[in-house]
Structures are given as structure tokens and as C-alpha cells.
Amino acid sequence: MERTLSIVKPDGVGANLIGEVLRRFEENGISVVALRMIHLSKKQAEGFYHVHRERPFFGSLTDFMSSGPCVVMVLEGEEAISRVRAIMGATNPEEADPGTIRKDFASGIEKNIVHGSDSPESAAYEIGYFFNQLEINSR
Ligand code: GDP
């Protein structure tokens, strides 16, 4: 069993896609074990995406991520990290496979509906950024 951190980003929440994103994970055997809605401050968004702080899009990305509420969740399942990313699709929706969340709903490379941790190390950091042990209800 593996855990990963996923986010329905402000564009996904704004488009009423919370249920659609959850459905796509759950129908693939990925379980939600913690979940919360949160409106990140700019500082909190910067802390979450600190690995990208030198990238040219960091200011724009953290403005977007703090522009409205997100749904943050811990997901659990066999190979959850890679499977969640496969369900999400490529960062750029133009390069995403058909049937992925980003191909179906993302409006661009930045406003791409959903986040999923990309490695065990980032999953550990990202889960701990939002949730403590008592809030995670392992199956
Ligand atoms: P992810 O793991 O697929 O989410 O992609 P990355 O870790 O590379 O980037 C994190 C987030 O930054 C992406 O999901 C996008 O929201 C945003 N992003 C990535 N690349 C770009 C870019 O070239 N331009 C802009 N404006 N945003 C980007």
C-alpha cells in the first residue's frame, strides 16, 4: 500500500469538479483516507510548491493556488503515486492521454485541475504539509 497527496485545485473546485475527480480515483480502486477544503494563503502555496521557487512560473502558480479554495486529500492504494498521476494525465493537457482528468477538463498547463505527488519523498512532505497522523484513516 502506498499513500499520495492529491489536490483539486481552485479551477477544479470552481468548475464543480470535486466529485468528478474523486469518482475517477475511487473507480480505479484508490481510496480517500483524509480530506479537507482549504483556501491557501500565498505564503502557504509558496511553502507547498517550494521545490519550484526558482521556476519562472512560481509567482503565477502560487497566485493561482491561493486564488480560491482547494480540496486536499490523502489517497491510498497499491502503487497509488504512479496510478494517481496516470489518472491525472500529463501536466500540459495538450500532451495528456485521452480519458485523463487533465485532458478532459484542464484549460492550460497551469490551470490543470488536479495535483498528485510525484515520488515517495514528495508524498511524505506533501501529506505532512496538510495532515497529521490522527487525521489519516487508513483502511
Ligand atoms: P505536475 O507534477 O504535473 O503538477 O507538474 P510540475 O510539478 O512540473 O508543476 C507543478 C504545477 O506548476 C503544474 O501542475 C502546473 O499547475 C504548474 N506549471 C508547470 N509547468 C508550468 C509552466 O510551464 N507554466 C506555468 N504557468 N505553470 C506551470
mmCIF file of C-alpha atoms and ligand atoms in Angstrom:
data_model
loop_
_atom_site.group_PDB
_atom_site.id
_atom_site.type_symbol
_atom_site.label_atom_id
_atom_site.label_comp_id
_atom_site.label_asym_id
_atom_site.label_seq_id
_atom_site.Cartn_x
_atom_site.Cartn_y
_atom_site.Cartn_z
ATOM 1 C CA MET A 1 0.000 0.000 0.000
ATOM 2 C CA GLU A 2 1.190 3.473 -0.862
ATOM 3 C CA ARG A 3 -0.113 6.944 0.053
ATOM 4 C CA THR A 4 -0.101 10.096 -2.021
ATOM 5 C CA LEU A 5 -1.329 13.678 -1.659
ATOM 6 C CA SER A 6 -3.782 14.991 -4.206
ATOM 7 C CA ILE A 7 -5.408 18.400 -4.591
ATOM 8 C CA VAL A 8 -8.458 19.517 -6.528
ATOM 9 C CA LYS A 9 -7.031 22.930 -7.468
ATOM 10 C CA PRO A 10 -9.043 26.184 -7.377
ATOM 11 C CA ASP A 11 -10.048 25.831 -11.058
ATOM 12 C CA GLY A 12 -11.413 22.329 -10.361
ATOM 13 C CA VAL A 13 -13.348 23.465 -7.305
ATOM 14 C CA GLY A 14 -14.654 26.481 -9.259
ATOM 15 C CA ALA A 15 -15.908 24.236 -12.065
ATOM 16 C CA ASN A 16 -17.735 21.903 -9.616
ATOM 17 C CA LEU A 17 -15.375 19.031 -10.444
ATOM 18 C CA ILE A 18 -14.664 17.828 -6.879
ATOM 19 C CA GLY A 19 -16.981 14.829 -7.230
ATOM 20 C CA GLU A 20 -15.757 14.008 -10.743
ATOM 21 C CA VAL A 21 -12.106 13.917 -9.607
ATOM 22 C CA LEU A 22 -12.937 11.786 -6.560
ATOM 23 C CA ARG A 23 -15.017 9.428 -8.726
ATOM 24 C CA ARG A 24 -12.137 8.834 -11.113
ATOM 25 C CA PHE A 25 -9.810 7.920 -8.263
ATOM 26 C CA GLU A 26 -12.335 5.757 -6.414
ATOM 27 C CA GLU A 27 -13.490 3.855 -9.514
ATOM 28 C CA ASN A 28 -9.851 2.870 -10.046
ATOM 29 C CA GLY A 29 -9.583 1.338 -6.585
ATOM 30 C CA ILE A 30 -7.851 4.330 -4.966
ATOM 31 C CA SER A 31 -9.281 5.113 -1.504
ATOM 32 C CA VAL A 32 -9.673 8.525 0.136
ATOM 33 C CA VAL A 33 -8.233 8.294 3.690
ATOM 34 C CA ALA A 34 -8.197 12.031 4.592
ATOM 35 C CA LEU A 35 -9.852 15.074 3.022
ATOM 36 C CA ARG A 36 -10.299 18.808 3.708
ATOM 37 C CA MET A 37 -11.260 22.024 1.893
ATOM 38 C CA ILE A 38 -8.797 24.877 2.427
ATOM 39 C CA HIS A 39 -8.200 28.332 0.922
ATOM 40 C CA LEU A 40 -4.391 28.594 0.878
ATOM 41 C CA SER A 41 -2.686 31.902 1.590
ATOM 42 C CA LYS A 42 0.017 32.984 -0.853
ATOM 43 C CA LYS A 43 2.646 32.003 1.762
ATOM 44 C CA GLN A 44 1.088 28.561 2.245
ATOM 45 C CA ALA A 45 1.034 27.995 -1.541
ATOM 46 C CA GLU A 46 4.705 29.044 -1.712
ATOM 47 C CA GLY A 47 5.568 26.562 1.040
ATOM 48 C CA PHE A 48 3.749 23.747 -0.695
ATOM 49 C CA TYR A 49 5.483 24.406 -4.046
ATOM 50 C CA HIS A 50 8.883 25.394 -2.598
ATOM 51 C CA VAL A 51 10.705 22.980 -4.965
ATOM 52 C CA HIS A 52 9.570 25.231 -7.832
ATOM 53 C CA ARG A 53 10.679 28.519 -6.206
ATOM 54 C CA GLU A 54 13.322 29.215 -8.888
ATOM 55 C CA ARG A 55 10.970 28.495 -11.800
ATOM 56 C CA PRO A 56 9.680 31.426 -13.887
ATOM 57 C CA PHE A 57 6.068 30.407 -13.258
ATOM 58 C CA PHE A 58 6.381 30.264 -9.432
ATOM 59 C CA GLY A 59 4.658 33.636 -8.820
ATOM 60 C CA SER A 60 1.826 32.909 -11.189
ATOM 61 C CA LEU A 61 1.380 29.334 -9.888
ATOM 62 C CA THR A 62 1.203 30.432 -6.251
ATOM 63 C CA ASP A 63 -1.212 33.286 -7.141
ATOM 64 C CA PHE A 64 -3.443 30.705 -8.830
ATOM 65 C CA MET A 65 -3.198 28.185 -5.985
ATOM 66 C CA SER A 66 -4.199 30.888 -3.467
ATOM 67 C CA SER A 67 -6.989 32.325 -5.661
ATOM 68 C CA GLY A 68 -9.769 30.186 -4.172
ATOM 69 C CA PRO A 69 -10.422 27.103 -2.108
ATOM 70 C CA CYS A 70 -8.798 23.737 -2.854
ATOM 71 C CA VAL A 71 -9.717 20.231 -1.741
ATOM 72 C CA VAL A 72 -6.662 18.463 -0.311
ATOM 73 C CA MET A 73 -6.739 14.707 0.233
ATOM 74 C CA VAL A 74 -4.629 11.709 1.116
ATOM 75 C CA LEU A 75 -5.182 8.772 -1.221
ATOM 76 C CA GLU A 76 -4.181 5.183 -0.538
ATOM 77 C CA GLY A 77 -3.791 2.130 -2.772
ATOM 78 C CA GLU A 78 -1.353 -0.212 -4.500
ATOM 79 C CA GLU A 79 1.173 1.975 -6.343
ATOM 80 C CA ALA A 80 -1.050 4.974 -5.598
ATOM 81 C CA ILE A 81 1.592 7.564 -6.563
ATOM 82 C CA SER A 82 2.052 6.434 -10.161
ATOM 83 C CA ARG A 83 -1.564 5.362 -10.647
ATOM 84 C CA VAL A 84 -2.948 8.705 -9.475
ATOM 85 C CA ARG A 85 -0.591 10.506 -11.859
ATOM 86 C CA ALA A 86 -1.732 8.257 -14.722
ATOM 87 C CA ILE A 87 -5.389 9.097 -13.939
ATOM 88 C CA MET A 88 -4.483 12.832 -13.829
ATOM 89 C CA GLY A 89 -2.597 12.891 -17.149
ATOM 90 C CA ALA A 90 0.391 14.984 -18.241
ATOM 91 C CA THR A 91 0.988 18.462 -16.753
ATOM 92 C CA ASN A 92 0.188 20.066 -20.114
ATOM 93 C CA PRO A 93 -3.349 18.982 -21.111
ATOM 94 C CA GLU A 94 -2.370 19.131 -24.790
ATOM 95 C CA GLU A 95 0.057 16.281 -24.079
ATOM 96 C CA ALA A 96 -2.272 14.336 -21.768
ATOM 97 C CA ASP A 97 -3.681 10.975 -22.821
ATOM 98 C CA PRO A 98 -7.374 10.719 -23.749
ATOM 99 C CA GLY A 99 -9.591 9.893 -20.790
ATOM 100 C CA THR A 100 -7.362 11.568 -18.215
ATOM 101 C CA ILE A 101 -8.654 14.301 -15.910
ATOM 102 C CA ARG A 102 -6.379 16.964 -17.362
ATOM 103 C CA LYS A 103 -7.179 16.036 -20.990
ATOM 104 C CA ASP A 104 -10.888 16.220 -20.261
ATOM 105 C CA PHE A 105 -11.021 19.353 -18.082
ATOM 106 C CA ALA A 106 -7.775 21.376 -17.840
ATOM 107 C CA SER A 107 -7.694 24.791 -19.517
ATOM 108 C CA GLY A 108 -3.892 25.048 -19.745
ATOM 109 C CA ILE A 109 -0.516 23.988 -18.347
ATOM 110 C CA GLU A 110 -1.048 25.973 -15.116
ATOM 111 C CA LYS A 111 -4.798 25.676 -14.505
ATOM 112 C CA ASN A 112 -4.803 21.902 -14.775
ATOM 113 C CA ILE A 113 -7.456 20.936 -12.201
ATOM 114 C CA VAL A 114 -5.538 18.441 -10.082
ATOM 115 C CA HIS A 115 -2.271 17.762 -8.254
ATOM 116 C CA GLY A 116 -0.681 14.426 -7.334
ATOM 117 C CA SER A 117 2.650 13.789 -5.585
ATOM 118 C CA ASP A 118 5.388 12.665 -7.985
ATOM 119 C CA SER A 119 7.559 10.493 -5.683
ATOM 120 C CA PRO A 120 7.521 8.830 -2.237
ATOM 121 C CA GLU A 121 9.665 11.702 -0.918
ATOM 122 C CA SER A 122 7.338 14.425 -2.181
ATOM 123 C CA ALA A 123 4.297 12.435 -0.987
ATOM 124 C CA ALA A 124 5.729 12.318 2.548
ATOM 125 C CA TYR A 125 6.411 16.081 2.550
ATOM 126 C CA GLU A 126 3.065 16.994 0.985
ATOM 127 C CA ILE A 127 0.935 14.724 3.208
ATOM 128 C CA GLY A 128 2.668 16.152 6.280
ATOM 129 C CA TYR A 129 2.091 19.690 4.989
ATOM 130 C CA PHE A 130 -1.686 19.275 5.365
ATOM 131 C CA PHE A 131 -2.444 16.336 7.652
ATOM 132 C CA ASN A 132 -1.273 14.814 10.918
ATOM 133 C CA GLN A 133 -1.361 11.099 11.726
ATOM 134 C CA LEU A 134 -4.651 11.330 13.615
ATOM 135 C CA GLU A 135 -6.413 12.770 10.558
ATOM 136 C CA ILE A 136 -5.438 9.872 8.268
ATOM 137 C CA ASN A 137 -7.906 6.984 8.396
ATOM 138 C CA SER A 138 -6.004 4.078 6.868
ATOM 139 C CA ARG A 139 -8.215 1.271 5.524
HETATM 140 P P1 GDP B 1 2.784 18.249 -12.074
HETATM 141 O O1 GDP B 1 3.591 17.351 -11.175
HETATM 142 O O2 GDP B 1 2.235 17.548 -13.294
HETATM 143 O O3 GDP B 1 1.705 19.012 -11.339
HETATM 144 O O4 GDP B 1 3.796 19.350 -12.688
HETATM 145 P P2 GDP B 1 5.039 20.149 -12.061
HETATM 146 O O5 GDP B 1 5.436 19.612 -10.719
HETATM 147 O O6 GDP B 1 6.094 20.233 -13.127
HETATM 148 O O7 GDP B 1 4.470 21.644 -11.889
HETATM 149 C C1 GDP B 1 3.631 21.962 -10.793
HETATM 150 C C2 GDP B 1 2.495 22.816 -11.305
HETATM 151 O O8 GDP B 1 3.031 24.047 -11.811
HETATM 152 C C3 GDP B 1 1.727 22.233 -12.506
HETATM 153 O O9 GDP B 1 0.723 21.303 -12.153
HETATM 154 C C4 GDP B 1 1.129 23.486 -13.106
HETATM 155 O O10 GDP B 1 -0.027 23.940 -12.357
HETATM 156 C C5 GDP B 1 2.261 24.491 -12.930
HETATM 157 N N1 GDP B 1 3.158 24.533 -14.089
HETATM 158 C C6 GDP B 1 4.023 23.567 -14.510
HETATM 159 N N2 GDP B 1 4.698 23.953 -15.596
HETATM 160 C C7 GDP B 1 4.267 25.218 -15.873
HETATM 161 C C8 GDP B 1 4.603 26.187 -16.875
HETATM 162 O O11 GDP B 1 5.450 25.943 -17.751
HETATM 163 N N3 GDP B 1 3.937 27.381 -16.822
HETATM 164 C C9 GDP B 1 3.011 27.666 -15.868
HETATM 165 N N4 GDP B 1 2.401 28.879 -15.903
HETATM 166 N N5 GDP B 1 2.676 26.782 -14.904
HETATM 167 C C10 GDP B 1 3.288 25.571 -14.903
#
